[in-house]
Amino acid sequence: MENLQYTRNWKQKDIVVAIGDTRVGRGDFLLAAGPCSVENSRQMAGISDILSGTPVKLLRGGAFKPRTSPYSFQGLGEEGLKLLRQTADALRIPLVTEVTDLKYLELVSRYADVLQIGSRNMAAYELLKEAGRQPKPVLLKRGMAATVKEFLYAAEYVAAGGNEQLILCERGIRSFDPEFRNVLDLNAVTLLKRITPFPVIVDPSHGSGRADAVLALSLAAAAAGADGVMIEVHPSPGTALSDGDQSLDPDRFRVWAKQLSALARFLGKRI
Ligand code: PEP
Ligand code: MN
């Protein structure tokens, strides 16, 4: 791919992203999990119970939600950031949460350890540039209709701006088939792992839209060479205010954590 500044080559080692004690890339495999959105303190206490003592090393969750419909739950805002921070601190793991707009960057930075830039904002170039100028690691999700090349250019807006602590996330692309919300593009994972030095993780929750597909796709992502997997989990998915259909319940979560960490270790990764 022409005109990329960040390419894998024999001179340069792959980039490791360090978030406190959590590392991702170059052999360190990341399990990240949490709710789609923060709803209330009872839900977050449930999340804490589910994640505690598991190999999950990064809490995810949305306080500012980029919803397709303006009539869907938009998130709790700063109240949600506070609940996320408390939960991450109680679990002693770092927190990733989304910045949906430049105007929230400073506020979200006060609570988050990693700034997520979502699919709908992958090509928000001013947001990418600003993320490149600030010191926190960035998790950049692929746009739902972005080519791999467009994704890599978006990544370079952040990296060339001065922030090389960047994790790329494949989260599924649009297709013609309504059976699944998106098609998880594991082709792209194999390509990205060949050409980019940044760690690549996979989100099979948004990538499929179905809780019953998440385990198989997580294992497939690890086998395809991903450096980690990020999923949505909920104490009672049936009552979730967003993305309940794709959120693992506590039983499914336990099987997921066990099988995915076992496979990653088998593949020679550190968990
Ligand atoms: C999310 O991870 O919370 C999210 C909204 O995902 P995406 O940007 O991939 O749709
Ligand atoms: Mn979601």
mmCIF file of C-alpha atoms and ligand atoms in Angstrom:
data_model
loop_
_atom_site.group_PDB
_atom_site.id
_atom_site.type_symbol
_atom_site.label_atom_id
_atom_site.label_comp_id
_atom_site.label_asym_id
_atom_site.label_seq_id
_atom_site.Cartn_x
_atom_site.Cartn_y
_atom_site.Cartn_z
ATOM 1 C CA MET A 1 0.000 0.000 0.000
ATOM 2 C CA GLU A 2 1.541 3.278 -1.120
ATOM 3 C CA ASN A 3 2.105 6.423 0.939
ATOM 4 C CA LEU A 4 1.900 4.862 4.370
ATOM 5 C CA GLN A 5 4.486 6.031 6.909
ATOM 6 C CA TYR A 6 3.758 3.216 9.335
ATOM 7 C CA THR A 7 4.471 -0.125 7.716
ATOM 8 C CA ARG A 8 5.844 -3.344 9.121
ATOM 9 C CA ASN A 9 9.408 -3.980 8.142
ATOM 10 C CA TRP A 10 12.541 -5.763 9.258
ATOM 11 C CA LYS A 11 14.000 -2.636 10.871
ATOM 12 C CA GLN A 12 11.068 -1.706 13.051
ATOM 13 C CA LYS A 13 9.535 -3.777 15.824
ATOM 14 C CA ASP A 14 5.766 -4.006 16.119
ATOM 15 C CA ILE A 15 4.310 -1.318 18.370
ATOM 16 C CA VAL A 16 3.260 -2.367 21.864
ATOM 17 C CA VAL A 17 0.537 -0.280 23.451
ATOM 18 C CA ALA A 18 0.934 0.088 27.221
ATOM 19 C CA ILE A 19 -2.053 1.051 29.352
ATOM 20 C CA GLY A 20 -0.838 0.948 32.942
ATOM 21 C CA ASP A 21 0.084 -2.698 33.509
ATOM 22 C CA THR A 22 -1.986 -3.830 30.534
ATOM 23 C CA ARG A 23 -0.077 -4.437 27.323
ATOM 24 C CA VAL A 24 -1.291 -5.237 23.846
ATOM 25 C CA GLY A 25 0.698 -6.315 20.828
ATOM 26 C CA ARG A 26 3.955 -8.165 20.148
ATOM 27 C CA GLY A 27 2.764 -11.329 21.904
ATOM 28 C CA ASP A 28 0.560 -9.737 24.566
ATOM 29 C CA PHE A 29 -3.060 -10.704 23.909
ATOM 30 C CA LEU A 30 -5.833 -8.433 25.236
ATOM 31 C CA LEU A 31 -9.246 -9.476 26.512
ATOM 32 C CA ALA A 32 -11.466 -6.395 26.804
ATOM 33 C CA ALA A 33 -15.088 -6.512 27.957
ATOM 34 C CA GLY A 34 -17.900 -4.451 29.419
ATOM 35 C CA PRO A 35 -21.385 -3.234 28.618
ATOM 36 C CA CYS A 36 -22.353 -1.461 25.420
ATOM 37 C CA SER A 37 -23.465 1.486 27.534
ATOM 38 C CA VAL A 38 -23.425 2.364 31.209
ATOM 39 C CA GLU A 39 -27.001 2.347 32.496
ATOM 40 C CA ASN A 40 -26.915 2.635 36.300
ATOM 41 C CA SER A 41 -24.879 1.642 39.354
ATOM 42 C CA ARG A 42 -26.680 -1.695 39.808
ATOM 43 C CA GLN A 43 -25.781 -2.768 36.266
ATOM 44 C CA MET A 44 -22.149 -1.739 36.821
ATOM 45 C CA ALA A 45 -22.004 -3.681 40.107
ATOM 46 C CA GLY A 46 -23.159 -6.698 38.092
ATOM 47 C CA ILE A 47 -20.433 -6.039 35.512
ATOM 48 C CA SER A 48 -17.866 -5.869 38.294
ATOM 49 C CA ASP A 49 -18.994 -9.277 39.627
ATOM 50 C CA ILE A 50 -18.818 -10.804 36.145
ATOM 51 C CA LEU A 51 -15.336 -9.475 35.301
ATOM 52 C CA SER A 52 -13.611 -9.858 38.640
ATOM 53 C CA GLY A 53 -10.985 -12.605 38.747
ATOM 54 C CA THR A 54 -11.090 -13.143 34.960
ATOM 55 C CA PRO A 55 -8.335 -12.497 32.381
ATOM 56 C CA VAL A 56 -10.110 -9.323 31.173
ATOM 57 C CA LYS A 57 -7.484 -6.553 31.353
ATOM 58 C CA LEU A 58 -9.466 -3.611 29.956
ATOM 59 C CA LEU A 59 -12.983 -2.441 30.850
ATOM 60 C CA ARG A 60 -15.074 -1.078 27.976
ATOM 61 C CA GLY A 61 -18.328 0.859 28.143
ATOM 62 C CA GLY A 62 -20.028 3.854 26.605
ATOM 63 C CA ALA A 63 -21.150 7.011 28.384
ATOM 64 C CA PHE A 64 -21.581 9.053 25.201
ATOM 65 C CA LYS A 65 -23.322 6.734 22.746
ATOM 66 C CA PRO A 66 -23.259 7.342 18.990
ATOM 67 C CA ARG A 67 -26.691 5.798 18.289
ATOM 68 C CA THR A 68 -28.035 5.349 14.772
ATOM 69 C CA SER A 69 -31.450 6.606 15.893
ATOM 70 C CA PRO A 70 -31.763 9.926 17.735
ATOM 71 C CA TYR A 71 -34.617 8.336 19.724
ATOM 72 C CA SER A 72 -32.434 5.540 21.188
ATOM 73 C CA PHE A 73 -30.705 5.794 24.587
ATOM 74 C CA GLN A 74 -27.860 8.292 24.198
ATOM 75 C CA GLY A 75 -25.853 7.387 27.317
ATOM 76 C CA LEU A 76 -25.472 8.918 30.789
ATOM 77 C CA GLY A 77 -22.711 11.391 29.872
ATOM 78 C CA GLU A 78 -20.414 12.419 32.730
ATOM 79 C CA GLU A 79 -22.439 10.379 35.248
ATOM 80 C CA GLY A 80 -21.631 7.333 33.127
ATOM 81 C CA LEU A 81 -17.934 8.244 33.022
ATOM 82 C CA LYS A 82 -17.911 8.350 36.839
ATOM 83 C CA LEU A 83 -19.528 4.917 37.117
ATOM 84 C CA LEU A 84 -17.068 3.491 34.582
ATOM 85 C CA ARG A 85 -14.090 4.943 36.468
ATOM 86 C CA GLN A 86 -15.322 3.547 39.797
ATOM 87 C CA THR A 87 -15.824 0.106 38.286
ATOM 88 C CA ALA A 88 -12.418 0.057 36.585
ATOM 89 C CA ASP A 89 -10.731 1.173 39.817
ATOM 90 C CA ALA A 90 -12.532 -1.499 41.840
ATOM 91 C CA LEU A 91 -11.418 -4.121 39.306
ATOM 92 C CA ARG A 92 -7.912 -2.565 39.125
ATOM 93 C CA ILE A 93 -7.957 -2.556 35.327
ATOM 94 C CA PRO A 94 -7.847 0.359 32.878
ATOM 95 C CA LEU A 95 -10.838 1.827 31.065
ATOM 96 C CA VAL A 96 -11.610 2.505 27.418
ATOM 97 C CA THR A 97 -14.558 4.694 26.506
ATOM 98 C CA GLU A 98 -15.633 6.569 23.425
ATOM 99 C CA VAL A 99 -15.137 10.234 22.572
ATOM 100 C CA THR A 100 -17.913 11.057 20.122
ATOM 101 C CA ASP A 101 -16.962 14.666 19.521
ATOM 102 C CA LEU A 102 -14.020 17.048 19.871
ATOM 103 C CA LYS A 103 -15.948 19.035 22.457
ATOM 104 C CA TYR A 104 -15.920 16.029 24.848
ATOM 105 C CA LEU A 105 -12.244 15.157 24.458
ATOM 106 C CA GLU A 106 -11.078 16.927 27.582
ATOM 107 C CA LEU A 107 -13.949 15.647 29.720
ATOM 108 C CA VAL A 108 -13.549 12.015 28.594
ATOM 109 C CA SER A 109 -9.751 12.253 29.083
ATOM 110 C CA ARG A 110 -10.307 13.058 32.761
ATOM 111 C CA TYR A 111 -11.848 9.592 33.290
ATOM 112 C CA ALA A 112 -10.547 7.264 30.556
ATOM 113 C CA ASP A 113 -7.208 5.487 30.193
ATOM 114 C CA VAL A 114 -7.780 4.841 26.484
ATOM 115 C CA LEU A 115 -9.819 7.030 24.131
ATOM 116 C CA GLN A 116 -12.059 5.135 21.734
ATOM 117 C CA ILE A 117 -12.872 6.660 18.369
ATOM 118 C CA GLY A 118 -15.863 4.791 16.994
ATOM 119 C CA SER A 119 -16.807 3.550 13.578
ATOM 120 C CA ARG A 120 -19.039 6.502 12.853
ATOM 121 C CA ASN A 121 -16.110 8.832 13.550
ATOM 122 C CA MET A 122 -13.301 6.953 11.842
ATOM 123 C CA ALA A 123 -13.105 9.692 9.231
ATOM 124 C CA ALA A 124 -13.643 12.641 11.619
ATOM 125 C CA TYR A 125 -10.243 14.031 10.729
ATOM 126 C CA GLU A 126 -10.189 16.905 13.224
ATOM 127 C CA LEU A 127 -10.981 14.464 16.043
ATOM 128 C CA LEU A 128 -8.234 12.132 14.785
ATOM 129 C CA LYS A 129 -5.720 14.985 14.640
ATOM 130 C CA GLU A 130 -6.551 16.080 18.178
ATOM 131 C CA ALA A 131 -6.291 12.460 19.404
ATOM 132 C CA GLY A 132 -2.814 12.504 17.875
ATOM 133 C CA ARG A 133 -1.835 15.557 19.917
ATOM 134 C CA GLN A 134 -2.860 14.243 23.341
ATOM 135 C CA PRO A 135 -0.999 11.658 25.444
ATOM 136 C CA LYS A 136 -3.533 8.846 26.057
ATOM 137 C CA PRO A 137 -3.573 5.675 23.949
ATOM 138 C CA VAL A 138 -6.266 5.572 21.256
ATOM 139 C CA LEU A 139 -8.492 2.690 20.164
ATOM 140 C CA LEU A 140 -9.607 3.371 16.599
ATOM 141 C CA LYS A 141 -12.496 1.363 15.170
ATOM 142 C CA ARG A 142 -12.816 0.704 11.465
ATOM 143 C CA GLY A 143 -15.601 2.596 9.721
ATOM 144 C CA MET A 144 -18.456 0.294 8.766
ATOM 145 C CA ALA A 145 -17.898 0.972 5.077
ATOM 146 C CA ALA A 146 -14.188 1.848 5.126
ATOM 147 C CA THR A 147 -11.585 0.030 3.079
ATOM 148 C CA VAL A 148 -8.476 -1.240 4.830
ATOM 149 C CA LYS A 149 -6.527 1.551 3.183
ATOM 150 C CA GLU A 150 -8.910 4.244 4.429
ATOM 151 C CA PHE A 151 -8.660 2.686 7.895
ATOM 152 C CA LEU A 152 -4.861 2.854 7.793
ATOM 153 C CA TYR A 153 -4.882 6.468 6.603
ATOM 154 C CA ALA A 154 -7.219 7.315 9.486
ATOM 155 C CA ALA A 155 -4.757 5.603 11.854
ATOM 156 C CA GLU A 156 -1.938 7.712 10.451
ATOM 157 C CA TYR A 157 -3.833 10.918 11.219
ATOM 158 C CA VAL A 158 -3.395 9.935 14.869
ATOM 159 C CA ALA A 159 0.104 8.480 14.656
ATOM 160 C CA ALA A 160 1.618 11.135 12.416
ATOM 161 C CA GLY A 161 0.148 13.726 14.762
ATOM 162 C CA GLY A 162 2.506 12.389 17.428
ATOM 163 C CA ASN A 163 0.614 9.578 19.156
ATOM 164 C CA GLU A 164 1.855 6.123 18.182
ATOM 165 C CA GLN A 165 0.046 4.463 21.118
ATOM 166 C CA LEU A 166 -2.721 3.313 18.840
ATOM 167 C CA ILE A 167 -4.768 0.107 18.695
ATOM 168 C CA LEU A 168 -6.773 -0.731 15.575
ATOM 169 C CA CYS A 169 -10.114 -2.514 15.907
ATOM 170 C CA GLU A 170 -11.923 -4.487 13.199
ATOM 171 C CA ARG A 171 -15.641 -4.384 14.058
ATOM 172 C CA GLY A 172 -17.432 -5.671 10.976
ATOM 173 C CA ILE A 173 -18.479 -4.071 7.724
ATOM 174 C CA ARG A 174 -21.848 -3.562 6.068
ATOM 175 C CA SER A 175 -23.163 -6.302 3.813
ATOM 176 C CA PHE A 176 -26.317 -7.134 1.871
ATOM 177 C CA ASP A 177 -27.396 -9.880 4.286
ATOM 178 C CA PRO A 178 -29.770 -8.876 7.111
ATOM 179 C CA GLU A 179 -29.100 -12.112 9.071
ATOM 180 C CA PHE A 180 -26.178 -10.402 10.757
ATOM 181 C CA ARG A 181 -25.732 -6.779 11.765
ATOM 182 C CA ASN A 182 -22.336 -6.692 10.010
ATOM 183 C CA VAL A 183 -19.846 -9.109 8.496
ATOM 184 C CA LEU A 184 -16.746 -9.509 10.633
ATOM 185 C CA ASP A 185 -13.883 -9.033 8.189
ATOM 186 C CA LEU A 186 -11.178 -11.451 9.297
ATOM 187 C CA ASN A 187 -9.581 -11.069 5.852
ATOM 188 C CA ALA A 188 -8.730 -7.548 6.965
ATOM 189 C CA VAL A 189 -7.165 -8.834 10.182
ATOM 190 C CA THR A 190 -4.750 -11.068 8.269
ATOM 191 C CA LEU A 191 -3.867 -8.163 5.961
ATOM 192 C CA LEU A 192 -3.490 -5.630 8.765
ATOM 193 C CA LYS A 193 -1.241 -7.997 10.706
ATOM 194 C CA ARG A 194 0.969 -8.292 7.629
ATOM 195 C CA ILE A 195 1.290 -4.600 6.873
ATOM 196 C CA THR A 196 0.824 -2.474 9.981
ATOM 197 C CA PRO A 197 2.989 -2.304 13.124
ATOM 198 C CA PHE A 198 -0.002 -1.296 15.288
ATOM 199 C CA PRO A 199 -1.754 -3.921 17.429
ATOM 200 C CA VAL A 200 -5.021 -5.142 15.892
ATOM 201 C CA ILE A 201 -7.975 -6.269 17.983
ATOM 202 C CA VAL A 202 -11.387 -7.569 16.950
ATOM 203 C CA ASP A 203 -14.904 -6.700 18.158
ATOM 204 C CA PRO A 204 -17.140 -9.672 17.287
ATOM 205 C CA SER A 205 -20.107 -8.170 19.188
ATOM 206 C CA HIS A 206 -20.686 -5.319 16.724
ATOM 207 C CA GLY A 207 -19.116 -7.529 14.044
ATOM 208 C CA SER A 208 -22.040 -9.965 14.153
ATOM 209 C CA GLY A 209 -24.790 -8.388 16.264
ATOM 210 C CA ARG A 210 -25.489 -11.815 17.825
ATOM 211 C CA ALA A 211 -24.447 -13.164 21.212
ATOM 212 C CA ASP A 212 -24.577 -16.741 19.876
ATOM 213 C CA ALA A 213 -21.853 -15.925 17.303
ATOM 214 C CA VAL A 214 -19.430 -14.110 19.612
ATOM 215 C CA LEU A 215 -17.486 -17.095 21.003
ATOM 216 C CA ALA A 216 -16.815 -18.698 17.609
ATOM 217 C CA LEU A 217 -15.807 -15.376 16.053
ATOM 218 C CA SER A 218 -13.535 -14.539 19.004
ATOM 219 C CA LEU A 219 -11.695 -17.843 18.591
ATOM 220 C CA ALA A 220 -11.503 -17.269 14.832
ATOM 221 C CA ALA A 221 -10.072 -13.777 15.427
ATOM 222 C CA ALA A 222 -7.322 -15.163 17.662
ATOM 223 C CA ALA A 223 -6.544 -17.822 15.060
ATOM 224 C CA ALA A 224 -6.425 -15.136 12.349
ATOM 225 C CA GLY A 225 -3.654 -13.368 14.242
ATOM 226 C CA ALA A 226 -5.471 -10.666 16.215
ATOM 227 C CA ASP A 227 -3.752 -9.178 19.267
ATOM 228 C CA GLY A 228 -6.946 -9.180 21.298
ATOM 229 C CA VAL A 229 -10.728 -9.292 21.380
ATOM 230 C CA MET A 230 -13.201 -6.767 22.778
ATOM 231 C CA ILE A 231 -16.756 -7.855 23.568
ATOM 232 C CA GLU A 232 -19.983 -6.608 25.128
ATOM 233 C CA VAL A 233 -21.340 -8.276 28.263
ATOM 234 C CA HIS A 234 -24.380 -7.508 30.443
ATOM 235 C CA PRO A 235 -25.761 -8.930 33.708
ATOM 236 C CA SER A 236 -29.158 -9.360 31.996
ATOM 237 C CA PRO A 237 -28.928 -8.755 28.244
ATOM 238 C CA GLY A 238 -32.731 -8.933 27.861
ATOM 239 C CA THR A 239 -33.091 -5.657 29.758
ATOM 240 C CA ALA A 240 -30.098 -3.822 28.200
ATOM 241 C CA LEU A 241 -30.746 -0.281 26.985
ATOM 242 C CA SER A 242 -28.479 -0.867 23.973
ATOM 243 C CA ASP A 243 -27.151 -3.871 22.050
ATOM 244 C CA GLY A 244 -28.733 -6.554 24.265
ATOM 245 C CA ASP A 245 -28.895 -9.019 21.338
ATOM 246 C CA GLN A 246 -25.127 -9.092 21.004
ATOM 247 C CA SER A 247 -24.203 -8.907 24.707
ATOM 248 C CA LEU A 248 -22.983 -12.057 26.461
ATOM 249 C CA ASP A 249 -24.803 -13.079 29.639
ATOM 250 C CA PRO A 250 -22.711 -14.179 32.658
ATOM 251 C CA ASP A 251 -22.763 -17.889 31.676
ATOM 252 C CA ARG A 252 -21.718 -17.246 28.102
ATOM 253 C CA PHE A 253 -19.085 -14.808 29.335
ATOM 254 C CA ARG A 254 -17.431 -17.458 31.556
ATOM 255 C CA VAL A 255 -17.142 -19.905 28.659
ATOM 256 C CA TRP A 256 -15.839 -17.125 26.398
ATOM 257 C CA ALA A 257 -13.081 -16.026 28.834
ATOM 258 C CA LYS A 258 -11.976 -19.608 29.457
ATOM 259 C CA GLN A 259 -11.894 -20.780 25.853
ATOM 260 C CA LEU A 260 -10.411 -17.612 24.367
ATOM 261 C CA SER A 261 -7.593 -17.395 26.903
ATOM 262 C CA ALA A 262 -6.844 -21.111 26.448
ATOM 263 C CA LEU A 263 -6.619 -20.682 22.659
ATOM 264 C CA ALA A 264 -4.486 -17.542 22.916
ATOM 265 C CA ARG A 265 -2.034 -19.369 25.198
ATOM 266 C CA PHE A 266 -1.983 -22.326 22.826
ATOM 267 C CA LEU A 267 -1.046 -19.868 20.068
ATOM 268 C CA GLY A 268 1.913 -18.722 22.183
ATOM 269 C CA LYS A 269 0.484 -15.435 23.420
ATOM 270 C CA ARG A 270 0.731 -13.941 26.882
ATOM 271 C CA ILE A 271 -2.603 -13.158 28.580
HETATM 272 C C1 PEP B 1 -18.875 0.683 20.673
HETATM 273 O O1 PEP B 1 -17.889 -0.083 20.664
HETATM 274 O O2 PEP B 1 -19.387 1.113 21.718
HETATM 275 C C2 PEP B 1 -19.467 1.103 19.393
HETATM 276 C C3 PEP B 1 -20.414 2.024 19.340
HETATM 277 O O3 PEP B 1 -18.987 0.441 18.325
HETATM 278 P P1 PEP B 1 -18.815 0.921 16.792
HETATM 279 O O4 PEP B 1 -18.216 2.297 16.836
HETATM 280 O O5 PEP B 1 -17.890 -0.105 16.243
HETATM 281 O O6 PEP B 1 -20.181 0.871 16.183
HETATM 282 MN MN MN B 2 -22.679 -1.540 21.375
#
